[in-house]
């Protein structure tokens, strides 16, 4: 037996997006090398992320116009609640200035269940202002499924909310 479902769509008006002011690029980018935060997005034991990060850092260090700074989610005990513990507050105090000082980001991420890791999402969520209006490059690994992480809806949503 075939069933049919009817869905009524709301006729509420849709407003145009509000323009968001884009801050001026960091002065260091114009006067010196570009500071690139390289985010290692996996915190699993036995992860392949550090191997990819070392390869990428080797490429970046060959250039005089880029200065990398590694942020590894496995080494940062970020809070998972809105009431962070003293240790989590200290972790935020350590990583936030690194992200704020970056002119651009390279995110290294595996594919976990057709998306990206929760630790990486947590890092993004805690640092909304630090990401805003800065370029982001995504490097995904993990065979055929590695393509899923940067193309997932959740990554696109996170990236668009940081513009």
Short mmCIF file of C-alpha atoms in Angstrom, two decimals:
data_model
loop_
_atom_site.label_atom_id
_atom_site.label_comp_id
_atom_site.label_asym_id
_atom_site.label_seq_id
_atom_site.Cartn_x
_atom_site.Cartn_y
_atom_site.Cartn_z
CA UNK A 1 0.00 0.00 0.00
CA UNK A 2 1.35 3.40 -0.99
CA UNK A 3 0.96 6.35 1.37
CA UNK A 4 1.29 10.02 0.52
CA UNK A 5 2.27 12.76 2.91
CA UNK A 6 1.38 16.37 2.27
CA UNK A 7 3.50 19.12 3.78
CA UNK A 8 2.36 22.73 3.88
CA UNK A 9 5.06 25.32 3.53
CA UNK A 10 4.92 28.55 5.48
CA UNK A 11 4.12 31.64 3.49
CA UNK A 12 6.08 33.86 5.88
CA UNK A 13 8.20 36.45 4.08
CA UNK A 14 11.89 35.72 3.80
CA UNK A 15 14.19 38.64 4.50
CA UNK A 16 17.40 39.35 2.62
CA UNK A 17 20.64 38.59 4.43
CA UNK A 18 22.01 41.43 6.49
CA UNK A 19 25.46 42.60 5.32
CA UNK A 20 28.14 41.84 7.88
CA UNK A 21 31.02 44.29 8.24
CA UNK A 22 34.34 42.66 7.45
CA UNK A 23 37.25 43.78 9.60
CA UNK A 24 40.40 45.02 7.90
CA UNK A 25 43.07 42.35 7.40
CA UNK A 26 45.69 42.10 10.09
CA UNK A 27 48.54 44.56 9.67
CA UNK A 28 51.10 41.75 9.85
CA UNK A 29 49.66 40.17 6.71
CA UNK A 30 50.36 43.35 4.75
CA UNK A 31 53.78 44.04 6.26
CA UNK A 32 55.22 40.61 6.85
CA UNK A 33 54.56 36.91 6.71
CA UNK A 34 51.03 35.55 7.00
CA UNK A 35 50.42 33.82 10.33
CA UNK A 36 48.68 30.52 9.63
CA UNK A 37 47.06 28.52 12.43
CA UNK A 38 47.26 24.84 11.47
CA UNK A 39 44.49 23.03 13.35
CA UNK A 40 44.90 19.30 13.86
CA UNK A 41 41.27 18.30 14.26
CA UNK A 42 41.37 14.74 15.61
CA UNK A 43 41.91 13.69 19.20
CA UNK A 44 41.66 9.91 18.77
CA UNK A 45 44.49 7.62 19.85
CA UNK A 46 46.41 6.26 16.88
CA UNK A 47 45.22 9.12 14.67
CA UNK A 48 46.83 9.93 11.33
CA UNK A 49 46.44 13.71 11.74
CA UNK A 50 49.96 14.38 13.06
CA UNK A 51 51.44 12.67 9.99
CA UNK A 52 49.41 14.92 7.68
CA UNK A 53 50.28 17.94 9.84
CA UNK A 54 54.03 17.25 9.63
CA UNK A 55 53.82 16.95 5.84
CA UNK A 56 51.86 20.20 5.60
CA UNK A 57 54.20 22.02 8.01
CA UNK A 58 57.16 20.92 5.88
CA UNK A 59 55.51 22.56 2.87
CA UNK A 60 54.63 25.72 4.79
CA UNK A 61 58.11 26.11 6.29
CA UNK A 62 59.65 26.17 2.81
CA UNK A 63 57.97 29.53 2.26
CA UNK A 64 59.18 32.83 3.68
CA UNK A 65 55.73 34.43 3.50
CA UNK A 66 54.02 32.00 5.92
CA UNK A 67 54.53 31.42 9.64
CA UNK A 68 52.68 28.37 11.02
CA UNK A 69 51.35 27.90 14.54
CA UNK A 70 49.97 24.44 15.36
CA UNK A 71 46.81 24.05 17.44
CA UNK A 72 46.12 20.38 18.20
CA UNK A 73 42.70 19.54 19.67
CA UNK A 74 44.20 16.45 21.32
CA UNK A 75 46.41 18.70 23.46
CA UNK A 76 43.73 21.19 24.53
CA UNK A 77 41.20 20.21 27.23
CA UNK A 78 38.48 22.53 25.92
CA UNK A 79 35.29 22.82 27.96
CA UNK A 80 32.22 20.97 26.77
CA UNK A 81 29.81 23.01 28.86
CA UNK A 82 29.11 26.71 29.12
CA UNK A 83 30.44 26.69 32.71
CA UNK A 84 34.07 25.77 32.15
CA UNK A 85 36.26 24.43 34.93
CA UNK A 86 39.43 26.31 35.94
CA UNK A 87 41.50 23.88 33.82
CA UNK A 88 39.28 24.47 30.80
CA UNK A 89 39.44 28.23 31.34
CA UNK A 90 43.24 27.96 31.36
CA UNK A 91 43.13 25.96 28.12
CA UNK A 92 40.98 28.65 26.51
CA UNK A 93 43.41 31.33 27.72
CA UNK A 94 46.24 29.45 25.99
CA UNK A 95 44.60 28.75 22.62
CA UNK A 96 42.46 31.88 22.11
CA UNK A 97 45.41 34.27 21.56
CA UNK A 98 46.91 31.85 19.00
CA UNK A 99 43.69 31.84 17.00
CA UNK A 100 43.20 35.59 17.38
CA UNK A 101 46.73 36.26 16.08
CA UNK A 102 46.24 34.07 13.01
CA UNK A 103 45.68 35.72 9.63
CA UNK A 104 44.40 32.45 8.14
CA UNK A 105 43.59 28.88 9.12
CA UNK A 106 44.32 25.44 7.71
CA UNK A 107 42.04 22.81 9.24
CA UNK A 108 43.24 19.19 9.06
CA UNK A 109 40.33 16.85 9.62
CA UNK A 110 39.49 13.20 9.21
CA UNK A 111 35.99 12.05 8.35
CA UNK A 112 34.10 10.72 11.36
CA UNK A 113 30.62 9.39 10.56
CA UNK A 114 30.31 11.55 7.43
CA UNK A 115 31.31 14.71 9.29
CA UNK A 116 34.23 16.13 11.24
CA UNK A 117 35.28 15.37 14.84
CA UNK A 118 33.45 16.78 17.85
CA UNK A 119 36.66 18.20 19.32
CA UNK A 120 37.19 20.30 16.20
CA UNK A 121 33.57 21.52 16.31
CA UNK A 122 34.08 22.45 19.96
CA UNK A 123 37.21 24.46 19.08
CA UNK A 124 35.32 26.29 16.34
CA UNK A 125 32.34 27.02 18.60
CA UNK A 126 34.43 28.44 21.45
CA UNK A 127 36.28 30.80 19.09
CA UNK A 128 33.64 32.43 16.91
CA UNK A 129 35.21 35.92 16.97
CA UNK A 130 38.72 34.64 16.25
CA UNK A 131 37.56 32.92 13.02
CA UNK A 132 35.49 35.79 11.71
CA UNK A 133 36.36 37.10 8.22
CA UNK A 134 39.59 35.10 7.94
CA UNK A 135 40.36 32.62 5.15
CA UNK A 136 40.06 28.92 5.96
CA UNK A 137 41.50 26.01 3.99
CA UNK A 138 40.29 22.47 4.68
CA UNK A 139 42.58 19.46 4.38
CA UNK A 140 40.78 16.16 4.81
CA UNK A 141 42.23 12.68 4.86
CA UNK A 142 40.99 9.15 5.14
CA UNK A 143 40.60 7.45 1.77
CA UNK A 144 37.38 7.97 -0.15
CA UNK A 145 35.49 8.98 2.98
CA UNK A 146 37.97 11.80 3.62
CA UNK A 147 36.04 13.78 1.03
CA UNK A 148 32.93 13.68 3.22
CA UNK A 149 34.23 15.83 6.09
CA UNK A 150 34.77 19.14 4.25
CA UNK A 151 31.73 18.63 2.07
CA UNK A 152 29.37 17.86 4.94
CA UNK A 153 26.54 20.22 5.72
CA UNK A 154 27.84 20.74 9.24
CA UNK A 155 31.25 21.97 8.04
CA UNK A 156 29.67 24.35 5.54
CA UNK A 157 27.40 25.68 8.29
CA UNK A 158 30.32 26.21 10.65
CA UNK A 159 32.36 27.93 7.96
CA UNK A 160 29.52 30.21 6.85
CA UNK A 161 28.77 31.25 10.41
CA UNK A 162 32.35 32.42 10.83
CA UNK A 163 32.24 34.87 7.94
#
